[in-house]
CSV table of C-alpha atoms in Angstrom, one decimal:
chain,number,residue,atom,x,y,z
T,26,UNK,CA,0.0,0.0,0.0
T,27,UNK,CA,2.1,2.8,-1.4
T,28,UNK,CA,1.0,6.4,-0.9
T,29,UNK,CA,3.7,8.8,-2.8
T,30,UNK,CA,3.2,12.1,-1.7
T,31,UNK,CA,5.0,13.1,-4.5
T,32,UNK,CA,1.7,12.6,-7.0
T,33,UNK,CA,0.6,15.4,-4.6
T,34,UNK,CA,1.0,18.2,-7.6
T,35,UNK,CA,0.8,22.0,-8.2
T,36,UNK,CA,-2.9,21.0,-9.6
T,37,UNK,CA,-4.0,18.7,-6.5
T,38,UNK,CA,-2.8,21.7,-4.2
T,39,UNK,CA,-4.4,24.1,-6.7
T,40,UNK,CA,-7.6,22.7,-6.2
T,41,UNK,CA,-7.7,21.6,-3.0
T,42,UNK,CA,-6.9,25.4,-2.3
T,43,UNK,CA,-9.7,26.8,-4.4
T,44,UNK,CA,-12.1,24.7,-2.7
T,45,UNK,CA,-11.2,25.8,0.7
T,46,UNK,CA,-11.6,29.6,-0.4
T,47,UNK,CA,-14.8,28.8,-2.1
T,48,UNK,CA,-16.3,27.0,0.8
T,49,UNK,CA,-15.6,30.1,2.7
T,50,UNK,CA,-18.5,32.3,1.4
T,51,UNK,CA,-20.7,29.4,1.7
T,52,UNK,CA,-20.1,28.9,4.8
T,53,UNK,CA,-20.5,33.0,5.9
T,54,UNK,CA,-24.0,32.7,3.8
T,55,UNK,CA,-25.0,29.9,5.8
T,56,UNK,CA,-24.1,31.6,8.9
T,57,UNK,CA,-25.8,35.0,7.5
T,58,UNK,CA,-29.4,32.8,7.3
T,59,UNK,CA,-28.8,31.2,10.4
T,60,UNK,CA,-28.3,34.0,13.1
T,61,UNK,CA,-31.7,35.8,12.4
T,62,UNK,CA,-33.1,32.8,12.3
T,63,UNK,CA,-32.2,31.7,16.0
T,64,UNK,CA,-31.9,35.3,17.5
T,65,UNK,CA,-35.3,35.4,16.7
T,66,UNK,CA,-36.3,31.8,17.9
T,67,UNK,CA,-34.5,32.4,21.3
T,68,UNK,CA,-34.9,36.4,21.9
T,69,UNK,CA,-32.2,39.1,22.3
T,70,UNK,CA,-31.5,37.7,26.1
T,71,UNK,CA,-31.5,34.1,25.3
T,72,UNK,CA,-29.7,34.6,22.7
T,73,UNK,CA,-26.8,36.6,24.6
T,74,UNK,CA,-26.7,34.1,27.3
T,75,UNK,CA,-25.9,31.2,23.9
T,76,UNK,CA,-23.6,33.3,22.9
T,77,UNK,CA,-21.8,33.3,26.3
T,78,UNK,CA,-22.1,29.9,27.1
T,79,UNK,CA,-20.3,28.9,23.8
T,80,UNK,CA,-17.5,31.3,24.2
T,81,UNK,CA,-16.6,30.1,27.8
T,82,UNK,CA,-17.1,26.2,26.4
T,83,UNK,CA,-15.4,26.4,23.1
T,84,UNK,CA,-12.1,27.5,24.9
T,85,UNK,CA,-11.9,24.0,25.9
T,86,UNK,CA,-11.0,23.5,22.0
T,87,UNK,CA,-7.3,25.3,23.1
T,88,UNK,CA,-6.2,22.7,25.6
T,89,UNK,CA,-5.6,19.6,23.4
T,90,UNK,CA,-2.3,20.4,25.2
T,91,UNK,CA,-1.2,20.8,21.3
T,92,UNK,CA,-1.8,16.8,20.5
T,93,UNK,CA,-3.9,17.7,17.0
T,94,UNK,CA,-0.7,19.9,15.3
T,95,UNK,CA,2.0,17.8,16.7
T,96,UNK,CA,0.3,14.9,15.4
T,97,UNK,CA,-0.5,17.0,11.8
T,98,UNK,CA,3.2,16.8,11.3
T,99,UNK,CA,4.3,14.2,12.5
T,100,UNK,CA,1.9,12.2,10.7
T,101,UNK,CA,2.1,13.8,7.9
T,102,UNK,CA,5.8,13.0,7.7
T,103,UNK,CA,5.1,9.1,8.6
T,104,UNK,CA,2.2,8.8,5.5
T,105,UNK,CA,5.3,10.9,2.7
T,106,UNK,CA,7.7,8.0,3.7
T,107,UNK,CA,5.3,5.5,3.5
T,108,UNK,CA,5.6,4.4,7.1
T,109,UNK,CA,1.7,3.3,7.8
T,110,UNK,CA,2.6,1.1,11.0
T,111,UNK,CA,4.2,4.2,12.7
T,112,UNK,CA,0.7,6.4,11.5
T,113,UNK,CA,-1.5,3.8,13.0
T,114,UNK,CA,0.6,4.2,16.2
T,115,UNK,CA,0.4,7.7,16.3
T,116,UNK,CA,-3.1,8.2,15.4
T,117,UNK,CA,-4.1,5.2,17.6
T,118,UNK,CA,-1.9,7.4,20.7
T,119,UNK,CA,-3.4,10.7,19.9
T,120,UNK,CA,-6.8,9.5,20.3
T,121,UNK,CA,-5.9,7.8,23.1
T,122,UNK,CA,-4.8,10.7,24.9
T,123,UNK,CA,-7.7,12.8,23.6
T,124,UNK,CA,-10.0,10.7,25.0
T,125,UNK,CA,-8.8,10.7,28.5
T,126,UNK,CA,-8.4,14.3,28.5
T,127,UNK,CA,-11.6,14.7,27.5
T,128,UNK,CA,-12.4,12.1,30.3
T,129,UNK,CA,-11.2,14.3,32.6
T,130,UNK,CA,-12.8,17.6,31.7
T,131,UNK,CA,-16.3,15.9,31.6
T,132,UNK,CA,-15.5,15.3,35.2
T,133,UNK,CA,-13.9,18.6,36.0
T,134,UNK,CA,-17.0,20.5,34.6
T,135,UNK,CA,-19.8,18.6,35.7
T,136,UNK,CA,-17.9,18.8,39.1
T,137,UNK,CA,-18.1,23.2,38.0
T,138,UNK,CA,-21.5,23.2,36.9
T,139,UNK,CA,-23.7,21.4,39.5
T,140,UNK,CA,-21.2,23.7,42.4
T,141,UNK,CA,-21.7,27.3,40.1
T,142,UNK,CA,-24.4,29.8,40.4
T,143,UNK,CA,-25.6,30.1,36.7
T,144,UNK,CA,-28.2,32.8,38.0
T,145,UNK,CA,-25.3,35.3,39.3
T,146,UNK,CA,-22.9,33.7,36.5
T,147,UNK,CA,-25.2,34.7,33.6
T,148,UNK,CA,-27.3,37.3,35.3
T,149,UNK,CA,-30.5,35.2,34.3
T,150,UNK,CA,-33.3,33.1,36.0
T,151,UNK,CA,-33.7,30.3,33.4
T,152,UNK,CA,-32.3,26.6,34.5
T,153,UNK,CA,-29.1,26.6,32.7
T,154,UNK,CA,-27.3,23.7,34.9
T,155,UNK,CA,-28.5,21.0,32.4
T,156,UNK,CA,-27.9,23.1,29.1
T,157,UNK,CA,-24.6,23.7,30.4
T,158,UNK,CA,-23.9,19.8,31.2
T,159,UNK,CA,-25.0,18.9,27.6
T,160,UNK,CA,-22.8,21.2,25.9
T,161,UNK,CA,-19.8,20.1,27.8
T,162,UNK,CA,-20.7,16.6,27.0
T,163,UNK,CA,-20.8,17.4,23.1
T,164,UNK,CA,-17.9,19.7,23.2
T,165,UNK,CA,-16.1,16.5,24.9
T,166,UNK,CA,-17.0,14.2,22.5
T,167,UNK,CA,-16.4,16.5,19.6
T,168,UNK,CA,-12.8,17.3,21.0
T,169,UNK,CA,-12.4,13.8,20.2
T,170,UNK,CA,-13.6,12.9,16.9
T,171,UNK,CA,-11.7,16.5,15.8
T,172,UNK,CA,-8.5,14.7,15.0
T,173,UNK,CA,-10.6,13.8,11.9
T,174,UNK,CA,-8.9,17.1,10.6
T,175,UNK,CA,-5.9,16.3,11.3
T,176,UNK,CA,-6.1,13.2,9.0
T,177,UNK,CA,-7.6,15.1,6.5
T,178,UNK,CA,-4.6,18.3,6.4
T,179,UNK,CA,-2.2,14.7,6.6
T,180,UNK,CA,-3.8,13.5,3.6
T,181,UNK,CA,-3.4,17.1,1.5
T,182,UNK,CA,-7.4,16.8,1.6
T,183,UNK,CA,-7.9,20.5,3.7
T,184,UNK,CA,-11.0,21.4,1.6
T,185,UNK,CA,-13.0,18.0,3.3
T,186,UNK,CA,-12.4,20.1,6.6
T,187,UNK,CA,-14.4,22.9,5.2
T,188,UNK,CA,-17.3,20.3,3.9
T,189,UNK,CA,-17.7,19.3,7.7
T,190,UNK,CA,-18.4,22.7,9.2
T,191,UNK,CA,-20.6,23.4,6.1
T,192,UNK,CA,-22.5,20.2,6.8
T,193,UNK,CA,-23.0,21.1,10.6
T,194,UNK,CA,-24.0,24.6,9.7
T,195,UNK,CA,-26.7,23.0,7.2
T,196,UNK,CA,-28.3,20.7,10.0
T,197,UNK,CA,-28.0,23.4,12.1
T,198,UNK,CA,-30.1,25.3,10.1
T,199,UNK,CA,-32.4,23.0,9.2
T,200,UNK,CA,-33.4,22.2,13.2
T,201,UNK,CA,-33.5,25.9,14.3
T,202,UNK,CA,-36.0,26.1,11.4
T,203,UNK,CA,-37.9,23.3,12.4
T,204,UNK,CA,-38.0,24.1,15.9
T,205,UNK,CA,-39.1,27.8,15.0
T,206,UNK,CA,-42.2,26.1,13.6
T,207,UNK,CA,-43.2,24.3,17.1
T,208,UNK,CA,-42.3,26.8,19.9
T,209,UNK,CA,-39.5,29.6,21.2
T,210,UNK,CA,-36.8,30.0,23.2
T,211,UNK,CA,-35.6,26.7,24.1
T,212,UNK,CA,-31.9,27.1,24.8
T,213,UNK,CA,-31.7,23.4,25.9
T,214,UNK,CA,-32.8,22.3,22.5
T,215,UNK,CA,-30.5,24.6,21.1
T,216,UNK,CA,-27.7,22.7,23.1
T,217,UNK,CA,-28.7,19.6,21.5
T,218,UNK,CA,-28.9,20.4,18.2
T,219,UNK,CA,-25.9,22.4,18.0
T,220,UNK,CA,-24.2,19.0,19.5
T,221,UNK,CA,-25.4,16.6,18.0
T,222,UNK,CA,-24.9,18.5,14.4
T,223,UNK,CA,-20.8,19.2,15.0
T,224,UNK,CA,-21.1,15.1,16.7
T,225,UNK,CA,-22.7,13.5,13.2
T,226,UNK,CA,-20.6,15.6,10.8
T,227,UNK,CA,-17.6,14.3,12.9
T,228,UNK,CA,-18.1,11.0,13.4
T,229,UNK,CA,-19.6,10.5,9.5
T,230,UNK,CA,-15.9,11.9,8.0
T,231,UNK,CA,-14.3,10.1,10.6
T,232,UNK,CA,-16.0,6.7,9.7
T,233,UNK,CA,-15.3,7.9,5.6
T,234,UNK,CA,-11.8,8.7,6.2
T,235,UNK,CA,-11.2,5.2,8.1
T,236,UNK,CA,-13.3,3.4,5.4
T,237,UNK,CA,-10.3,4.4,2.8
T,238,UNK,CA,-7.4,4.6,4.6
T,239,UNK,CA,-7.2,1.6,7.2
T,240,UNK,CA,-3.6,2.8,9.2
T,241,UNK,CA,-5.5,6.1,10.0
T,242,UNK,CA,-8.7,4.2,11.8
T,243,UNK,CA,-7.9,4.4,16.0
T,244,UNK,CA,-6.8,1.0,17.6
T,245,UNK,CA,-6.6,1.6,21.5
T,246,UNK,CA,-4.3,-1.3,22.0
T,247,UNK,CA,-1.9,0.2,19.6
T,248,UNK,CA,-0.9,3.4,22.6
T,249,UNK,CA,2.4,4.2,22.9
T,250,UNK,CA,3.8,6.6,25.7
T,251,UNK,CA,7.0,6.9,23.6
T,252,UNK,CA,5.0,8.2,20.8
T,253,UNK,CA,2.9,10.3,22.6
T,254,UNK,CA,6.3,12.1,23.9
T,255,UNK,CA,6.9,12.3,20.5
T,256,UNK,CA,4.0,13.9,19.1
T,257,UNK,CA,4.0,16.0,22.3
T,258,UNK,CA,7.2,17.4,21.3
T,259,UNK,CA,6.1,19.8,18.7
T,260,UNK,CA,2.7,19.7,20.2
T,261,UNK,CA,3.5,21.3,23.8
T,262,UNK,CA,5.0,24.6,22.1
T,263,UNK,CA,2.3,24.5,19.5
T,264,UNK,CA,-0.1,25.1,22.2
T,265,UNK,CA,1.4,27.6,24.1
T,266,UNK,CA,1.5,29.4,21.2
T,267,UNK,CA,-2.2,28.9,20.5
T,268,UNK,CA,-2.8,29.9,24.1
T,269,UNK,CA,-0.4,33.2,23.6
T,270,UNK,CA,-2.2,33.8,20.4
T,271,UNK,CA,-5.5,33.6,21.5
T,272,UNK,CA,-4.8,36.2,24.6
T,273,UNK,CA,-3.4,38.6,22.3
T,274,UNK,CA,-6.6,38.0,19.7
T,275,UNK,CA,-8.9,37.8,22.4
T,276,UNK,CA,-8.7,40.4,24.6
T,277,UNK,CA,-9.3,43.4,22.7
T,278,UNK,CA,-13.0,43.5,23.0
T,279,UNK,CA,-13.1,43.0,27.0
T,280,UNK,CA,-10.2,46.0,27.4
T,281,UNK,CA,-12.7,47.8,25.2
T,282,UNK,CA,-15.7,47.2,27.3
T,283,UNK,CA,-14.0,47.8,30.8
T,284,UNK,CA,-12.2,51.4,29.7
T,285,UNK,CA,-14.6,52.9,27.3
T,286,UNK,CA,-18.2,50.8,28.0
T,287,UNK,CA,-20.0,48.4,25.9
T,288,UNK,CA,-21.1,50.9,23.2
T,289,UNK,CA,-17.6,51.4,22.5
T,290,UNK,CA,-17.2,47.6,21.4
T,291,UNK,CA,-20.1,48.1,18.6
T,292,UNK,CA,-18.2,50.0,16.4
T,293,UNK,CA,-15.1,48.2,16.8
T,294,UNK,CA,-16.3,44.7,16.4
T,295,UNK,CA,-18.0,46.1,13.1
T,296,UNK,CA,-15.3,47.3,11.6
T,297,UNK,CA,-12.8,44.0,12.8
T,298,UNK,CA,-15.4,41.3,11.4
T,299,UNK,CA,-15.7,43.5,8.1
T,300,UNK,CA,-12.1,43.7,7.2
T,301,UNK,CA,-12.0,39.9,8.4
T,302,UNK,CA,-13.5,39.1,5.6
T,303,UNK,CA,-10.6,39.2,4.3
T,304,UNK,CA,-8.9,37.6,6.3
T,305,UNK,CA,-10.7,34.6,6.3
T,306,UNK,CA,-10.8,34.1,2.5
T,307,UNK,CA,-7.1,34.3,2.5
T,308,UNK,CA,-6.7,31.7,5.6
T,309,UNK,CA,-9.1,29.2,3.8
T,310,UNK,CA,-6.8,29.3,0.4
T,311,UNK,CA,-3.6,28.8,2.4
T,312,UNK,CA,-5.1,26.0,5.3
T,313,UNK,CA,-3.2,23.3,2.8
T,314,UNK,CA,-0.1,24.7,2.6
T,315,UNK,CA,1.0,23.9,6.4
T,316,UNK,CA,1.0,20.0,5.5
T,317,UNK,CA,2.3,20.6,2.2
T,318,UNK,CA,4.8,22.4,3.3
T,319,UNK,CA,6.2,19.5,6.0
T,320,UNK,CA,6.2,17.3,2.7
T,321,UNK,CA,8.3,19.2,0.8
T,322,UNK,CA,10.5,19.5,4.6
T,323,UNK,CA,11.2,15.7,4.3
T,324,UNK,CA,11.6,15.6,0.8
T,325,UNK,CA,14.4,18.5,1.3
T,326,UNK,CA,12.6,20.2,-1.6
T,327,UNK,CA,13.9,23.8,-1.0
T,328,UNK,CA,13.3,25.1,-4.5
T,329,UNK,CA,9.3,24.3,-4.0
T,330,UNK,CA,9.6,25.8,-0.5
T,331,UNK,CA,11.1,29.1,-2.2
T,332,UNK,CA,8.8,29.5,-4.9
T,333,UNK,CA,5.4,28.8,-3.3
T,334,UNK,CA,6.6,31.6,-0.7
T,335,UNK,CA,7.6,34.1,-3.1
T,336,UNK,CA,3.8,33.3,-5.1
T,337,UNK,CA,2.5,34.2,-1.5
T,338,UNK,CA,4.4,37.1,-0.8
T,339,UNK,CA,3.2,38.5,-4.4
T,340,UNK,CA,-0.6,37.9,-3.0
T,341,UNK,CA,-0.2,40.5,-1.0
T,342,UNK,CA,0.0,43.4,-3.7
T,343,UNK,CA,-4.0,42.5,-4.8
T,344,UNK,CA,-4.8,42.2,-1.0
T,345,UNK,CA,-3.2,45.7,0.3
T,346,UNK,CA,-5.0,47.1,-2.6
T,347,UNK,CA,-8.3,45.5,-1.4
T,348,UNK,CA,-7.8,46.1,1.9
T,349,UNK,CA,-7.2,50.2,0.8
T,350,UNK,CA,-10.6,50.3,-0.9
T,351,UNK,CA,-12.0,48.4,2.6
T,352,UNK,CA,-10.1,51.7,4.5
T,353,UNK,CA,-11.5,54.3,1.6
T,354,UNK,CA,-15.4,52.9,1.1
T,355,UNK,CA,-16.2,51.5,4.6
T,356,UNK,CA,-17.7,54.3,6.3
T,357,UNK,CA,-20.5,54.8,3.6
T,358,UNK,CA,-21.1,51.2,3.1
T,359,UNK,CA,-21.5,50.6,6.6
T,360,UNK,CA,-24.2,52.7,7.0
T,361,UNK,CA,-26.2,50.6,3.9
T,362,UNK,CA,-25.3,48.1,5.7
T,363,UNK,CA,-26.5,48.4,9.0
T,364,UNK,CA,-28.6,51.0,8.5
T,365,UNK,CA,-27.2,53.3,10.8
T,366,UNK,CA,-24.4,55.5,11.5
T,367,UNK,CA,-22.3,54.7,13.8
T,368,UNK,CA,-19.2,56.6,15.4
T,369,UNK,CA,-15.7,55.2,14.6
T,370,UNK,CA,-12.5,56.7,16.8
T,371,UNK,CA,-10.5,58.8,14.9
T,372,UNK,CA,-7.8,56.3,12.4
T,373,UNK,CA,-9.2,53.3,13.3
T,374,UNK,CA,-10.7,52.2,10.4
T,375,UNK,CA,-7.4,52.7,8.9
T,376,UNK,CA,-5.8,51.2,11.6
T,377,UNK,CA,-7.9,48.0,11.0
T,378,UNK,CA,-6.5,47.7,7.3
T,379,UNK,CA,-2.9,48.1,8.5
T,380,UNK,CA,-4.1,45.0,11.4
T,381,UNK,CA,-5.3,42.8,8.9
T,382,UNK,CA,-2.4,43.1,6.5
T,383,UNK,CA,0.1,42.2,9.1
T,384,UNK,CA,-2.0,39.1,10.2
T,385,UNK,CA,-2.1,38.1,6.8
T,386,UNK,CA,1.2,38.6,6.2
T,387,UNK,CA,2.4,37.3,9.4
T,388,UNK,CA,0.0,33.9,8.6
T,389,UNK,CA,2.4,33.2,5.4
T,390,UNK,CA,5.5,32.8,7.5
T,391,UNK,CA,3.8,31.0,10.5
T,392,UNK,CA,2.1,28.5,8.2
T,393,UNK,CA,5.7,27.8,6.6
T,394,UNK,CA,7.4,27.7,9.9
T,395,UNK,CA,4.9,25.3,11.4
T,396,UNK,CA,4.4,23.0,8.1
T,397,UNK,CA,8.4,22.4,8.8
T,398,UNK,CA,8.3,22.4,12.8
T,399,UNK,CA,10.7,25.6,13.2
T,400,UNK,CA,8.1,27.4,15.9
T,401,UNK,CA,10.7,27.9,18.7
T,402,UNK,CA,10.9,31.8,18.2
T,403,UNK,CA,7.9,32.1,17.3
T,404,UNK,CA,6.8,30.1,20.4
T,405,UNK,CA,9.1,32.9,22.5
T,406,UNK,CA,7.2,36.3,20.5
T,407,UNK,CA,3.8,35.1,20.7
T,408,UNK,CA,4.3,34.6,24.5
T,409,UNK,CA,6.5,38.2,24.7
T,410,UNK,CA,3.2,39.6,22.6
T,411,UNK,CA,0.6,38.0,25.1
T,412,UNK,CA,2.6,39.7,28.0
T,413,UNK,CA,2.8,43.5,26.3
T,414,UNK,CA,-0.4,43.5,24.8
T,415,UNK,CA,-2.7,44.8,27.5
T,416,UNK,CA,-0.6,47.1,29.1
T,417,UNK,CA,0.6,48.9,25.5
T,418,UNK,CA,-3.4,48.6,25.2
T,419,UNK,CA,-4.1,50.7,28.2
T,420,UNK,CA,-1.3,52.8,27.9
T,421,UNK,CA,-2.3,53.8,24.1
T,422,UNK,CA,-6.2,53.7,24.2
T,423,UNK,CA,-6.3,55.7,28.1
T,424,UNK,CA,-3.2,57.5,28.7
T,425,UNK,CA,-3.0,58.6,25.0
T,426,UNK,CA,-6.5,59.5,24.8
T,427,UNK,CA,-6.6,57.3,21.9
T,428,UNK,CA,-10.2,55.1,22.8
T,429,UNK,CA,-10.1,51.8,20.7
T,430,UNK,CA,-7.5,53.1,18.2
T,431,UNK,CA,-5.2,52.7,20.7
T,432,UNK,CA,-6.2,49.6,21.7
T,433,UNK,CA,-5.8,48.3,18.5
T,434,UNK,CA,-2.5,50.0,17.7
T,435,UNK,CA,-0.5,48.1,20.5
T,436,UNK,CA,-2.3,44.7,19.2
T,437,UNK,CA,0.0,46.1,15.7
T,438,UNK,CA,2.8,47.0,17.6
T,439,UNK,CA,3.2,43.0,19.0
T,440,UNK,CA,2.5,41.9,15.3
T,441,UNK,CA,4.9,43.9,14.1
T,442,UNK,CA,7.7,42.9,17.0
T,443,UNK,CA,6.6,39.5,15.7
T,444,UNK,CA,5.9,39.1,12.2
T,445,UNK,CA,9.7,40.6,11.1
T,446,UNK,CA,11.6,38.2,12.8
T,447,UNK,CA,9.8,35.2,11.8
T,448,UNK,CA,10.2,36.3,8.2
T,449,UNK,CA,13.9,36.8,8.4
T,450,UNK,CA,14.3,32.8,10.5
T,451,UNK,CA,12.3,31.8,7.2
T,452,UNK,CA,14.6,33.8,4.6
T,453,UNK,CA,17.5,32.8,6.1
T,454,UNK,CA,16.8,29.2,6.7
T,455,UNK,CA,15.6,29.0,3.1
T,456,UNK,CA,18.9,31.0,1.9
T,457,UNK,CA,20.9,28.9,3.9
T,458,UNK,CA,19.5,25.3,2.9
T,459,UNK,CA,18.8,26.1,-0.8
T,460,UNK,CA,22.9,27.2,-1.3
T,461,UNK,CA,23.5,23.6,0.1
């Protein structure tokens, strides 16, 4: 059973990359139909409290304790040399591990949730105990059955992890429309369905992906501690730099709130999921990349390595000039859009353009970095960024009078610190290995 990575083509990636950006819009249209749909079914305070209770769950998605990217490489190394025995291992150890984790945050939180106060927690009177409990059970299960993307970037198939959140965005809509015909406000359904949709769309790739390709199915008995050191490795460093990451991305919005008051957070979070458009076409296209990049790392093909990053470096002309007409045309159009006028702090929309082309730019280099397991620095700035970010926030958006602008200028300023080294480890490793 041969698998040569090499068949893997400019065409396969090609494609494979064209599907992910075009799932993208789908997947924003679907979301467009579906959050009337249930703001209306649950009302604006149901809805809110939803919205909170998935934030605070979904955070459990960070603390795989970086199992799902170390095992993206390093089983995306074992399938390029053909060593199907050692996949089967690793995938068969990663699950492993999953599973007891996720073991062990079912208890944790049921332990949280019968001893919390949802009433002063969510500032609400409806019986959120067993909604809560349901949706930490899904989220477990799910946190499980998630590696089936990390099979899928392994196998240069990124586009199938797009079909699996558009598939659970279509059940989802199709239940919040049927339960819109037989009553309102049921966040406890809304807990089930919203599990049970991400559960089946899982478990039915999962079951597809372990139909074709027999080493990649789970075998319990197969766990190995050594290879779960292994995979830990990478994996550990990977997710502090998730964790760093998602502190410096994260916290915006509630420095926002607490120095300038919630109606300072409109206009801001308007503007950010706008530009983030963006953003999120251009993180779609490039989602392959990361594994094809660890197979050109093993195949020491340099010259590929060189190439696809300089194709990616000339992406960004089209999308600084996009990104100029987002800056020039936003004001009006967000009044068509919304149908309102809103107030925006002096240079931040702007500022936003100038935020978005670093992250973009910044996401070429770390996707490049991580396909070939070089994250060490970048492992050191993202945590030297998490540390900075609030106080440069504080100090910009109160001292300097500069209100959200601010804010969002010192979330630049770590980008900046950290985006120019990174690209100069990646030029020079590349300068360095292609001469040899």
């Amino acid at each position: 059973m041969k698998f040569d990575f090499l068949k893997v083509g400019e065409k396969k990636l090609a494609l494979s990359m064209i599907l992910s950006t075009l799932c993208k819009p789908i997947s924003m249209l679907l979301s467009f139909v579906y959050v009337p749909i249930l703001l209306s079914y649950l009302g604006v305070t149901n809805y809110g409290i939803w919205m909170t209770i998935m934030t605070i769950i979904n955070w459990i998605n960070y603390f795989d304790i970086g199992i799902g990217n170390g095992l993206r490489n390093l089983l995306t190394s074992f399938i390029v040399q053909n060593k199907f025995k050692e996949a089967k291992i690793a995938v068969s150890t990663a699950y492993v591990a999953l599973s007891l984790i996720s073991f062990l945050f079912l208890i944790i939180g049921s332990v949280a949730i019968i001893l919390i106060d949802t009433k002063n927690v969510f500032n609400s009177v409806e019986p959120l105990k067993l909604v809560l409990f349901i949706s930490f059970f899904f989220i477990c299960i799910n946190f499980i059955f998630s590696l089936s993307k990390t099979e899928l970037y392994s196998l240069h198939q990124a586009e199938k992890t797009s079909y699996i959140l558009i598939l659970t965005q279509c059940i989802n809509l199709v239940g919040i429309f049927s339960l819109s015909l037989f009553g309102n406000g049921s966040i406890l359904a809304i807990s089930i369905l919203t599990g049970f949709s991400t559960a089946i769309s899982y478990i039915i790739f999962s079951m597809e992906i372990w139909r074709k390709k027999k080493y990649l199915a789970p075998n319990f008995h197969l766990y190995q501690a050594k290879m779960l050191k292994a995979i830990c490795n990478l994996g550990v460093e990977f997710f502090i730099i998730q964790i760093a990451v998602l502190v410096l991305y994260s916290s915006d919005n509630f420095i926002i709130i607490k120095l300038f008051g919630p109606d300072a957070v409109t206009p801001y979070t308007t503007t950010y999921n706008a530009f983030g458009i963006v953003n999120g076409l251009f993180g779609a296209m490039i989602a392959p990349l990361w594994s094809r990049f660890t197979v050109a790392f093993v195949r020491k093909d340099f010259i590929w390595m060189k190439k696809t990053l300089n194709k990616l470096n000339l992406s960004l002309i089209p999308i600084i000039l996009v990104l100029l007409c987002g800056v020039l045309f936003f004001k009006p159009l967000s009044v068509i859009w919304l149908h309102k006028t809103l107030f925006f702090d002096k240079g931040l929309i702007p500022m936003m353009g100038i935020y978005y082309f670093l992250m973009i730019w910044g996401s070429i280099y770390s996707t490049f970095l991580n396909g070939i397991g070089k994250i060490k620095l970048q492992l050191y700035l993202a945590v030297f960024g998490a540390l900075i970010n609030i106080p440069l926030s504080i100090f910009f958006g109160k001292y300097c009078e500069m209100r959200t602008t601010g804010v969002l200028l010192a979330t630049i300023i770590c980008m900046v610190i950290s985006n120019v080294p990174l690209t100069i480890q990646a030029i020079n490793y590349l300068r360095k290995n292609s001469s040899n």
